[in-house]
GROMACS .gro file of N, CA and C in nm:
model
  420
    1UNK      N    1  -1.646  -1.211   1.322
    1UNK     CA    2  -1.591  -1.129   1.217
    1UNK      C    3  -1.545  -0.996   1.276
    2UNK      N    4  -1.628  -0.890   1.273
    2UNK     CA    5  -1.590  -0.759   1.324
    2UNK      C    6  -1.672  -0.730   1.449
    3UNK      N    7  -1.610  -0.668   1.545
    3UNK     CA    8  -1.680  -0.636   1.669
    3UNK      C    9  -1.731  -0.493   1.664
    4UNK      N   10  -1.844  -0.469   1.726
    4UNK     CA   11  -1.904  -0.336   1.728
    4UNK      C   12  -1.859  -0.259   1.851
    5UNK      N   13  -1.839  -0.131   1.832
    5UNK     CA   14  -1.815  -0.045   1.947
    5UNK      C   15  -1.937   0.041   1.975
    6UNK      N   16  -2.006   0.085   1.871
    6UNK     CA   17  -2.132   0.158   1.884
    6UNK      C   18  -2.216   0.132   1.760
    7UNK      N   19  -2.347   0.119   1.775
    7UNK     CA   20  -2.429   0.093   1.658
    7UNK      C   21  -2.445   0.218   1.571
    8UNK      N   22  -2.458   0.197   1.441
    8UNK     CA   23  -2.485   0.307   1.349
    8UNK      C   24  -2.634   0.333   1.347
    9UNK      N   25  -2.672   0.458   1.350
    9UNK     CA   26  -2.813   0.494   1.356
    9UNK      C   27  -2.892   0.444   1.236
   10UNK      N   28  -2.837   0.456   1.118
   10UNK     CA   29  -2.911   0.419   0.997
   10UNK      C   30  -2.881   0.277   0.952
   11UNK      N   31  -2.811   0.202   1.031
   11UNK     CA   32  -2.767   0.069   0.990
   11UNK      C   33  -2.876  -0.035   1.011
   12UNK      N   34  -2.867  -0.140   0.931
   12UNK     CA   35  -2.953  -0.254   0.958
   12UNK      C   36  -2.895  -0.323   1.080
   13UNK      N   37  -2.978  -0.387   1.161
   13UNK     CA   38  -2.926  -0.449   1.283
   13UNK      C   39  -2.813  -0.549   1.257
   14UNK      N   40  -2.827  -0.634   1.156
   14UNK     CA   41  -2.722  -0.734   1.131
   14UNK      C   42  -2.592  -0.668   1.088
   15UNK      N   43  -2.599  -0.573   0.998
   15UNK     CA   44  -2.478  -0.506   0.952
   15UNK      C   45  -2.414  -0.425   1.063
   16UNK      N   46  -2.496  -0.354   1.139
   16UNK     CA   47  -2.441  -0.269   1.246
   16UNK      C   48  -2.371  -0.351   1.352
   17UNK      N   49  -2.417  -0.472   1.375
   17UNK     CA   50  -2.358  -0.553   1.481
   17UNK      C   51  -2.222  -0.608   1.445
   18UNK      N   52  -2.179  -0.589   1.322
   18UNK     CA   53  -2.051  -0.646   1.280
   18UNK      C   54  -1.947  -0.542   1.242
   19UNK      N   55  -1.979  -0.414   1.259
   19UNK     CA   56  -1.890  -0.308   1.213
   19UNK      C   57  -1.847  -0.220   1.328
   20UNK      N   58  -1.716  -0.205   1.350
   20UNK     CA   59  -1.672  -0.109   1.452
   20UNK      C   60  -1.696   0.033   1.403
   21UNK      N   61  -1.759   0.113   1.485
   21UNK     CA   62  -1.785   0.252   1.449
   21UNK      C   63  -1.662   0.337   1.481
   22UNK      N   64  -1.627   0.424   1.387
   22UNK     CA   65  -1.509   0.507   1.402
   22UNK      C   66  -1.543   0.648   1.449
   23UNK      N   67  -1.673   0.680   1.451
   23UNK     CA   68  -1.713   0.813   1.496
   23UNK      C   69  -1.708   0.919   1.388
   24UNK      N   70  -1.696   0.879   1.264
   24UNK     CA   71  -1.699   0.972   1.152
   24UNK      C   72  -1.809   0.920   1.059
   25UNK      N   73  -1.922   0.991   1.055
   25UNK     CA   74  -2.047   0.939   0.997
   25UNK      C   75  -2.034   0.887   0.855
   26UNK      N   76  -1.969   0.961   0.766
   26UNK     CA   77  -1.959   0.918   0.626
   26UNK      C   78  -1.890   0.782   0.617
   27UNK      N   79  -1.780   0.769   0.689
   27UNK     CA   80  -1.706   0.643   0.686
   27UNK      C   81  -1.786   0.532   0.754
   28UNK      N   82  -1.847   0.562   0.868
   28UNK     CA   83  -1.925   0.460   0.938
   28UNK      C   84  -2.038   0.406   0.852
   29UNK      N   85  -2.110   0.496   0.784
   29UNK     CA   86  -2.220   0.452   0.697
   29UNK      C   87  -2.167   0.366   0.582
   30UNK      N   88  -2.056   0.408   0.521
   30UNK     CA   89  -1.998   0.329   0.413
   30UNK      C   90  -1.956   0.191   0.462
   31UNK      N   91  -1.901   0.185   0.582
   31UNK     CA   92  -1.856   0.056   0.634
   31UNK      C   93  -1.974  -0.037   0.663
   32UNK      N   94  -2.081   0.017   0.717
   32UNK     CA   95  -2.200  -0.064   0.742
   32UNK      C   96  -2.255  -0.116   0.609
   33UNK      N   97  -2.261  -0.029   0.510
   33UNK     CA   98  -2.310  -0.071   0.378
   33UNK      C   99  -2.218  -0.178   0.317
   34UNK      N  100  -2.087  -0.160   0.335
   34UNK     CA  101  -1.991  -0.258   0.282
   34UNK      C  102  -2.017  -0.395   0.341
   35UNK      N  103  -2.038  -0.400   0.471
   35UNK     CA  104  -2.060  -0.528   0.538
   35UNK      C  105  -2.193  -0.590   0.495
   36UNK      N  106  -2.295  -0.508   0.478
   36UNK     CA  107  -2.424  -0.562   0.434
   36UNK      C  108  -2.412  -0.622   0.294
   37UNK      N  109  -2.344  -0.553   0.204
   37UNK     CA  110  -2.327  -0.604   0.068
   37UNK      C  111  -2.233  -0.725   0.065
   38UNK      N  112  -2.132  -0.723   0.149
   38UNK     CA  113  -2.044  -0.839   0.162
   38UNK      C  114  -2.123  -0.960   0.210
   39UNK      N  115  -2.208  -0.940   0.309
   39UNK     CA  116  -2.290  -1.049   0.362
   39UNK      C  117  -2.380  -1.106   0.253
   40UNK      N  118  -2.440  -1.018   0.173
   40UNK     CA  119  -2.526  -1.065   0.063
   40UNK      C  120  -2.445  -1.149  -0.035
   41UNK      N  121  -2.323  -1.108  -0.064
   41UNK     CA  122  -2.238  -1.187  -0.154
   41UNK      C  123  -2.203  -1.321  -0.091
   42UNK      N  124  -2.171  -1.320   0.036
   42UNK     CA  125  -2.136  -1.445   0.106
   42UNK      C  126  -2.253  -1.544   0.105
   43UNK      N  127  -2.373  -1.492   0.114
   43UNK     CA  128  -2.492  -1.577   0.122
   43UNK      C  129  -2.547  -1.619  -0.014
   44UNK      N  130  -2.488  -1.568  -0.122
   44UNK     CA  131  -2.536  -1.604  -0.256
   44UNK      C  132  -2.519  -1.753  -0.280
   45UNK      N  133  -2.621  -1.816  -0.333
   45UNK     CA  134  -2.609  -1.959  -0.363
   45UNK      C  135  -2.503  -1.984  -0.471
   46UNK      N  136  -2.454  -2.105  -0.476
   46UNK     CA  137  -2.358  -2.144  -0.579
   46UNK      C  138  -2.413  -2.110  -0.716
   47UNK      N  139  -2.329  -2.049  -0.798
   47UNK     CA  140  -2.369  -2.011  -0.932
   47UNK      C  141  -2.440  -1.877  -0.941
   48UNK      N  142  -2.462  -1.812  -0.826
   48UNK     CA  143  -2.537  -1.686  -0.825
   48UNK      C  144  -2.461  -1.573  -0.755
   49UNK      N  145  -2.331  -1.580  -0.757
   49UNK     CA  146  -2.249  -1.480  -0.688
   49UNK      C  147  -2.228  -1.353  -0.771
   50UNK      N  148  -2.239  -1.362  -0.902
   50UNK     CA  149  -2.201  -1.250  -0.988
   50UNK      C  150  -2.276  -1.119  -0.954
   51UNK      N  151  -2.407  -1.121  -0.944
   51UNK     CA  152  -2.484  -0.999  -0.919
   51UNK      C  153  -2.455  -0.939  -0.781
   52UNK      N  154  -2.457  -1.017  -0.673
   52UNK     CA  155  -2.426  -0.956  -0.544
   52UNK      C  156  -2.281  -0.908  -0.534
   53UNK      N  157  -2.190  -0.978  -0.602
   53UNK     CA  158  -2.051  -0.933  -0.601
   53UNK      C  159  -2.040  -0.801  -0.678
   54UNK      N  160  -2.113  -0.788  -0.788
   54UNK     CA  161  -2.111  -0.663  -0.865
   54UNK      C  162  -2.161  -0.546  -0.781
   55UNK      N  163  -2.266  -0.568  -0.702
   55UNK     CA  164  -2.318  -0.462  -0.614
   55UNK      C  165  -2.214  -0.426  -0.508
   56UNK      N  166  -2.150  -0.526  -0.451
   56UNK     CA  167  -2.044  -0.506  -0.352
   56UNK      C  168  -1.928  -0.427  -0.414
   57UNK      N  169  -1.886  -0.466  -0.534
   57UNK     CA  170  -1.774  -0.400  -0.602
   57UNK      C  171  -1.807  -0.255  -0.635
   58UNK      N  172  -1.928  -0.230  -0.684
   58UNK     CA  173  -1.971  -0.094  -0.716
   58UNK      C  174  -1.967  -0.007  -0.590
   59UNK      N  175  -2.019  -0.061  -0.482
   59UNK     CA  176  -2.018   0.014  -0.356
   59UNK      C  177  -1.874   0.044  -0.312
   60UNK      N  178  -1.786  -0.055  -0.322
   60UNK     CA  179  -1.647  -0.033  -0.280
   60UNK      C  180  -1.582   0.079  -0.361
   61UNK      N  181  -1.606   0.080  -0.491
   61UNK     CA  182  -1.550   0.187  -0.574
   61UNK      C  183  -1.600   0.324  -0.528
   62UNK      N  184  -1.729   0.333  -0.500
   62UNK     CA  185  -1.787   0.460  -0.454
   62UNK      C  186  -1.738   0.496  -0.314
   63UNK      N  187  -1.735   0.398  -0.227
   63UNK     CA  188  -1.689   0.416  -0.089
   63UNK      C  189  -1.545   0.467  -0.087
   64UNK      N  190  -1.458   0.400  -0.159
   64UNK     CA  191  -1.317   0.441  -0.161
   64UNK      C  192  -1.301   0.578  -0.225
   65UNK      N  193  -1.380   0.608  -0.327
   65UNK     CA  194  -1.372   0.741  -0.392
   65UNK      C  195  -1.411   0.851  -0.293
   66UNK      N  196  -1.516   0.828  -0.215
   66UNK     CA  197  -1.557   0.927  -0.113
   66UNK      C  198  -1.446   0.947  -0.010
   67UNK      N  199  -1.392   0.837   0.037
   67UNK     CA  200  -1.286   0.845   0.138
   67UNK      C  201  -1.162   0.912   0.081
   68UNK      N  202  -1.124   0.877  -0.040
   68UNK     CA  203  -1.007   0.938  -0.103
   68UNK      C  204  -1.027   1.089  -0.119
   69UNK      N  205  -1.149   1.129  -0.159
   69UNK     CA  206  -1.178   1.272  -0.176
   69UNK      C  207  -1.168   1.346  -0.043
   70UNK      N  208  -1.220   1.288   0.063
   70UNK     CA  209  -1.212   1.352   0.195
   70UNK      C  210  -1.068   1.366   0.240
   71UNK      N  211  -0.989   1.262   0.219
   71UNK     CA  212  -0.848   1.269   0.260
   71UNK      C  213  -0.774   1.375   0.180
   72UNK      N  214  -0.803   1.384   0.051
   72UNK     CA  215  -0.740   1.484  -0.034
   72UNK      C  216  -0.782   1.625   0.009
   73UNK      N  217  -0.911   1.643   0.028
   73UNK     CA  218  -0.966   1.773   0.067
   73UNK      C  219  -0.903   1.827   0.195
   74UNK      N  220  -0.877   1.738   0.290
   74UNK     CA  221  -0.826   1.781   0.420
   74UNK      C  222  -0.676   1.764   0.436
   75UNK      N  223  -0.607   1.725   0.331
   75UNK     CA  224  -0.461   1.713   0.337
   75UNK      C  225  -0.414   1.605   0.433
   76UNK      N  226  -0.478   1.491   0.428
   76UNK     CA  227  -0.442   1.380   0.517
   76UNK      C  228  -0.296   1.341   0.496
   77UNK      N  229  -0.222   1.331   0.605
   77UNK     CA  230  -0.077   1.308   0.598
   77UNK      C  231  -0.038   1.174   0.538
   78UNK      N  232  -0.125   1.074   0.545
   78UNK     CA  233  -0.094   0.942   0.490
   78UNK      C  234  -0.178   0.913   0.366
   79UNK      N  235  -0.210   1.018   0.292
   79UNK     CA  236  -0.298   1.006   0.175
   79UNK      C  237  -0.249   0.900   0.077
   80UNK      N  238  -0.125   0.908   0.037
   80UNK     CA  239  -0.075   0.816  -0.066
   80UNK      C  240  -0.078   0.671  -0.020
   81UNK      N  241  -0.041   0.646   0.101
   81UNK     CA  242  -0.042   0.510   0.154
   81UNK      C  243  -0.185   0.454   0.154
   82UNK      N  244  -0.279   0.536   0.201
   82UNK     CA  245  -0.417   0.491   0.214
   82UNK      C  246  -0.482   0.474   0.077
   83UNK      N  247  -0.462   0.570  -0.013
   83UNK     CA  248  -0.524   0.559  -0.145
   83UNK      C  249  -0.462   0.445  -0.226
   84UNK      N  250  -0.335   0.420  -0.207
   84UNK     CA  251  -0.272   0.306  -0.275
   84UNK      C  252  -0.329   0.174  -0.226
   85UNK      N  253  -0.362   0.166  -0.099
   85UNK     CA  254  -0.424   0.044  -0.046
   85UNK      C  255  -0.562   0.026  -0.107
   86UNK      N  256  -0.638   0.133  -0.118
   86UNK     CA  257  -0.769   0.124  -0.184
   86UNK      C  258  -0.753   0.076  -0.328
   87UNK      N  259  -0.657   0.133  -0.400
   87UNK     CA  260  -0.634   0.096  -0.539
   87UNK      C  261  -0.597  -0.052  -0.551
   88UNK      N  262  -0.516  -0.099  -0.458
   88UNK     CA  263  -0.476  -0.240  -0.460
   88UNK      C  264  -0.597  -0.331  -0.445
   89UNK      N  265  -0.684  -0.298  -0.350
   89UNK     CA  266  -0.803  -0.379  -0.326
   89UNK      C  267  -0.895  -0.375  -0.448
   90UNK      N  268  -0.912  -0.258  -0.508
   90UNK     CA  269  -0.998  -0.248  -0.625
   90UNK      C  270  -0.944  -0.326  -0.743
   91UNK      N  271  -0.812  -0.338  -0.753
   91UNK     CA  272  -0.752  -0.421  -0.858
   91UNK      C  273  -0.789  -0.568  -0.835
   92UNK      N  274  -0.782  -0.612  -0.713
   92UNK     CA  275  -0.820  -0.750  -0.681
   92UNK      C  276  -0.969  -0.771  -0.710
   93UNK      N  277  -1.051  -0.676  -0.670
   93UNK     CA  278  -1.196  -0.686  -0.693
   93UNK      C  279  -1.225  -0.695  -0.843
   94UNK      N  280  -1.155  -0.616  -0.924
   94UNK     CA  281  -1.175  -0.621  -1.069
   94UNK      C  282  -1.137  -0.758  -1.125
   95UNK      N  283  -1.034  -0.818  -1.069
   95UNK     CA  284  -0.993  -0.952  -1.111
   95UNK      C  285  -1.103  -1.054  -1.078
   96UNK      N  286  -1.163  -1.038  -0.960
   96UNK     CA  287  -1.272  -1.129  -0.921
   96UNK      C  288  -1.394  -1.109  -1.011
   97UNK      N  289  -1.421  -0.984  -1.048
   97UNK     CA  290  -1.533  -0.957  -1.140
   97UNK      C  291  -1.508  -1.023  -1.275
   98UNK      N  292  -1.385  -1.018  -1.322
   98UNK     CA  293  -1.351  -1.083  -1.450
   98UNK      C  294  -1.370  -1.234  -1.440
   99UNK      N  295  -1.327  -1.292  -1.330
   99UNK     CA  296  -1.349  -1.436  -1.309
   99UNK      C  297  -1.498  -1.469  -1.314
  100UNK      N  298  -1.577  -1.389  -1.243
  100UNK     CA  299  -1.721  -1.414  -1.238
  100UNK      C  300  -1.786  -1.399  -1.375
  101UNK      N  301  -1.738  -1.305  -1.454
  101UNK     CA  302  -1.790  -1.285  -1.590
  101UNK      C  303  -1.765  -1.408  -1.677
  102UNK      N  304  -1.660  -1.482  -1.644
  102UNK     CA  305  -1.628  -1.606  -1.717
  102UNK      C  306  -1.692  -1.728  -1.652
  103UNK      N  307  -1.775  -1.706  -1.552
  103UNK     CA  308  -1.842  -1.817  -1.485
  103UNK      C  309  -1.758  -1.887  -1.380
  104UNK      N  310  -1.644  -1.828  -1.346
  104UNK     CA  311  -1.556  -1.887  -1.244
  104UNK      C  312  -1.584  -1.818  -1.111
  105UNK      N  313  -1.634  -1.895  -1.016
  105UNK     CA  314  -1.680  -1.840  -0.889
  105UNK      C  315  -1.587  -1.868  -0.771
  106UNK      N  316  -1.502  -1.966  -0.782
  106UNK     CA  317  -1.427  -2.013  -0.665
  106UNK      C  318  -1.342  -1.905  -0.597
  107UNK      N  319  -1.261  -1.833  -0.674
  107UNK     CA  320  -1.174  -1.732  -0.612
  107UNK      C  321  -1.255  -1.616  -0.553
  108UNK      N  322  -1.359  -1.574  -0.623
  108UNK     CA  323  -1.441  -1.464  -0.573
  108UNK      C  324  -1.513  -1.505  -0.444
  109UNK      N  325  -1.559  -1.628  -0.438
  109UNK     CA  326  -1.626  -1.673  -0.316
  109UNK      C  327  -1.526  -1.678  -0.199
  110UNK      N  328  -1.408  -1.727  -0.224
  110UNK     CA  329  -1.304  -1.728  -0.121
  110UNK      C  330  -1.269  -1.585  -0.078
  111UNK      N  331  -1.266  -1.494  -0.173
  111UNK     CA  332  -1.235  -1.355  -0.143
  111UNK      C  333  -1.339  -1.294  -0.049
  112UNK      N  334  -1.467  -1.313  -0.078
  112UNK     CA  335  -1.570  -1.251   0.006
  112UNK      C  336  -1.587  -1.321   0.140
  113UNK      N  337  -1.558  -1.449   0.146
  113UNK     CA  338  -1.577  -1.520   0.272
  113UNK      C  339  -1.457  -1.515   0.365
  114UNK      N  340  -1.336  -1.501   0.308
  114UNK     CA  341  -1.217  -1.506   0.392
  114UNK      C  342  -1.124  -1.386   0.375
  115UNK      N  343  -1.080  -1.360   0.253
  115UNK     CA  344  -0.976  -1.259   0.233
  115UNK      C  345  -1.022  -1.117   0.260
  116UNK      N  346  -1.134  -1.077   0.201
  116UNK     CA  347  -1.179  -0.939   0.224
  116UNK      C  348  -1.215  -0.915   0.371
  117UNK      N  349  -1.290  -1.002   0.437
  117UNK     CA  350  -1.320  -0.974   0.579
  117UNK      C  351  -1.194  -0.957   0.664
  118UNK      N  352  -1.093  -1.039   0.642
  118UNK     CA  353  -0.968  -1.025   0.718
  118UNK      C  354  -0.902  -0.891   0.688
  119UNK      N  355  -0.893  -0.856   0.560
  119UNK     CA  356  -0.833  -0.728   0.522
  119UNK      C  357  -0.914  -0.613   0.580
  120UNK      N  358  -1.046  -0.618   0.567
  120UNK     CA  359  -1.134  -0.509   0.610
  120UNK      C  360  -1.120  -0.484   0.759
  121UNK      N  361  -1.117  -0.589   0.837
  121UNK     CA  362  -1.103  -0.575   0.982
  121UNK      C  363  -0.974  -0.501   1.015
  122UNK      N  364  -0.865  -0.542   0.954
  122UNK     CA  365  -0.735  -0.478   0.979
  122UNK      C  366  -0.735  -0.334   0.928
  123UNK      N  367  -0.791  -0.312   0.810
  123UNK     CA  368  -0.793  -0.178   0.751
  123UNK      C  369  -0.873  -0.081   0.837
  124UNK      N  370  -0.988  -0.124   0.888
  124UNK     CA  371  -1.068  -0.037   0.974
  124UNK      C  372  -0.995  -0.005   1.104
  125UNK      N  373  -0.929  -0.105   1.159
  125UNK     CA  374  -0.862  -0.087   1.288
  125UNK      C  375  -0.736  -0.004   1.279
  126UNK      N  376  -0.682   0.011   1.159
  126UNK     CA  377  -0.555   0.082   1.143
  126UNK      C  378  -0.574   0.207   1.058
  127UNK      N  379  -0.569   0.192   0.928
  127UNK     CA  380  -0.576   0.308   0.837
  127UNK      C  381  -0.703   0.391   0.854
  128UNK      N  382  -0.817   0.324   0.860
  128UNK     CA  383  -0.942   0.399   0.870
  128UNK      C  384  -0.959   0.463   1.007
  129UNK      N  385  -0.912   0.399   1.112
  129UNK     CA  386  -0.920   0.458   1.246
  129UNK      C  387  -0.842   0.590   1.248
  130UNK      N  388  -0.720   0.589   1.197
  130UNK     CA  389  -0.636   0.710   1.194
  130UNK      C  390  -0.700   0.815   1.104
  131UNK      N  391  -0.751   0.774   0.991
  131UNK     CA  392  -0.813   0.866   0.897
  131UNK      C  393  -0.936   0.932   0.958
  132UNK      N  394  -1.024   0.855   1.020
  132UNK     CA  395  -1.145   0.909   1.082
  132UNK      C  396  -1.110   1.009   1.191
  133UNK      N  397  -1.012   0.975   1.273
  133UNK     CA  398  -0.969   1.068   1.380
  133UNK      C  399  -0.915   1.197   1.320
  134UNK      N  400  -0.834   1.185   1.215
  134UNK     CA  401  -0.778   1.303   1.149
  134UNK      C  402  -0.889   1.389   1.090
  135UNK      N  403  -0.982   1.327   1.017
  135UNK     CA  404  -1.089   1.404   0.952
  135UNK      C  405  -1.179   1.472   1.054
  136UNK      N  406  -1.210   1.402   1.162
  136UNK     CA  407  -1.294   1.463   1.267
  136UNK      C  408  -1.225   1.584   1.326
  137UNK      N  409  -1.097   1.574   1.350
  137UNK     CA  410  -1.021   1.685   1.406
  137UNK      C  411  -1.007   1.799   1.303
  138UNK      N  412  -0.985   1.766   1.177
  138UNK     CA  413  -0.969   1.867   1.072
  138UNK      C  414  -1.098   1.948   1.053
  139UNK      N  415  -1.211   1.881   1.073
  139UNK     CA  416  -1.340   1.949   1.055
  139UNK      C  417  -1.386   2.017   1.183
  140UNK      N  418  -1.311   1.992   1.291
  140UNK     CA  419  -1.334   2.058   1.419
  140UNK      C  420  -1.466   2.031   1.477
   0.00000   0.00000   0.00000
């Protein structure tokens, strides 16, 4: 899935081993938590995905809000592009939550096992890498 560059200090060993560290603590912690919650959703037995997916979705909303606030606070040059990507993902997540509320698990399970991990890997390696570097430099 995701390769590690450095372990996070507060991370669980399994989660830390799958997340590339960007060197910006707030983002790194959120990413480790995202992967841990994603893993819990992936491991949910058939018919029991709703609760772990809800925890994952709640975390993503909070994670993206923190990141969006930091980018806004520091005048990140690609703010609109990055926040629009977060909004797009949250729209998909809300659709999966609606499916799960109706007892439909197939699309949400495919999302957590295949689609989100692929997106997350690319997002961390591109948008989040640039954002973390910018924020670290902005905070000096």
